[in-house]
Amino acid sequence: MVSDAYVGEKFTFHHEVTMKSFALLTAAVLTLAAPAFAAETYTFDPNHTNIVWNANHFGFSNPDGKFASASGTVTLDKEDPANSKVEVSVATGAVVTGIPRFDEHLKGADFFNVEKFPAATFVSEKVEVTGENTAKVHGTLTLLGIAKPLVLDVKLNQIGINPMNKAPTVGFSATGVIKRSEYGMNYAIPNVSDEVQIRIEAEANQAS
């Protein structure tokens, strides 16, 4: 006759093996069910990324200019866009208006003070999805050494293979508004508006 102790030990051993097997099977199923892709990181294409701004001048016009040099990355999570993020650095000395004398003034201490602050940066902190291809990107803009919140309204234009360089590419359009006085840029306010409109057109590539 088999003792109750032996039966108990055999049952316990069998139960432990069964539970371990079940756990391993569950882990395997979850692994197979997980998405086959992860968030992908793209590098901004400086030749197709422009930051255009405009400000009101004495109420008569809204002249604009642009920054012709931006670098950084955008990480796009297709499965959960709210997990996407962006980091960009803009060379303030690359400001261009088409008027050389004005460009030099903008680079000086009255405006961007590029000798002391050669770059402005934007780092996202939250992506608020607002539509199928739109989002509000909340982040921090650091300009003239001062960091302030900035929200950009962003539209994802396209994801695909760039026909020119054959690289996976994403394209975005974005808009936002900053108050330059918040960064200590007070020159000519209110004759030149405190609020500055920003429009961004950007492409970013993966290594092909």
PDB file of C-alpha atoms in Angstrom, residues 33-40 42 75-84 129 132 156 159:
ATOM      1  CA  ALA A  33       1.237  38.046 -29.220  1.00  0.00           C
ATOM      2  CA  ALA A  34       3.352  41.162 -28.579  1.00  0.00           C
ATOM      3  CA  PRO A  35       3.741  43.647 -31.462  1.00  0.00           C
ATOM      4  CA  ALA A  36       6.584  42.791 -33.805  1.00  0.00           C
ATOM      5  CA  PHE A  37       7.723  46.414 -33.939  1.00  0.00           C
ATOM      6  CA  ALA A  38       8.905  48.962 -31.426  1.00  0.00           C
ATOM      7  CA  ALA A  39       9.155  52.735 -31.430  1.00  0.00           C
ATOM      8  CA  GLU A  40      11.384  53.926 -34.262  1.00  0.00           C
ATOM      9  CA  TYR A  42      14.335  59.207 -37.089  1.00  0.00           C
ATOM     10  CA  THR A  75      10.894  58.841 -31.936  1.00  0.00           C
ATOM     11  CA  LEU A  76       7.610  57.610 -33.360  1.00  0.00           C
ATOM     12  CA  ASP A  77       5.558  54.925 -31.621  1.00  0.00           C
ATOM     13  CA  LYS A  78       3.014  53.801 -34.218  1.00  0.00           C
ATOM     14  CA  GLU A  79       1.205  51.503 -31.790  1.00  0.00           C
ATOM     15  CA  ASP A  80       0.851  54.186 -29.098  1.00  0.00           C
ATOM     16  CA  PRO A  81       1.542  57.667 -30.509  1.00  0.00           C
ATOM     17  CA  ALA A  82       1.301  59.185 -27.024  1.00  0.00           C
ATOM     18  CA  ASN A  83       4.680  57.571 -26.300  1.00  0.00           C
ATOM     19  CA  SER A  84       6.355  59.425 -29.166  1.00  0.00           C
ATOM     20  CA  VAL A 129      -3.231  62.751 -29.490  1.00  0.00           C
ATOM     21  CA  GLU A 132      -5.881  60.264 -36.542  1.00  0.00           C
ATOM     22  CA  LEU A 156       1.824  63.846 -39.281  1.00  0.00           C
ATOM     23  CA  ILE A 159       5.333  57.877 -43.301  1.00  0.00           C
TER      24      ILE A 159
END
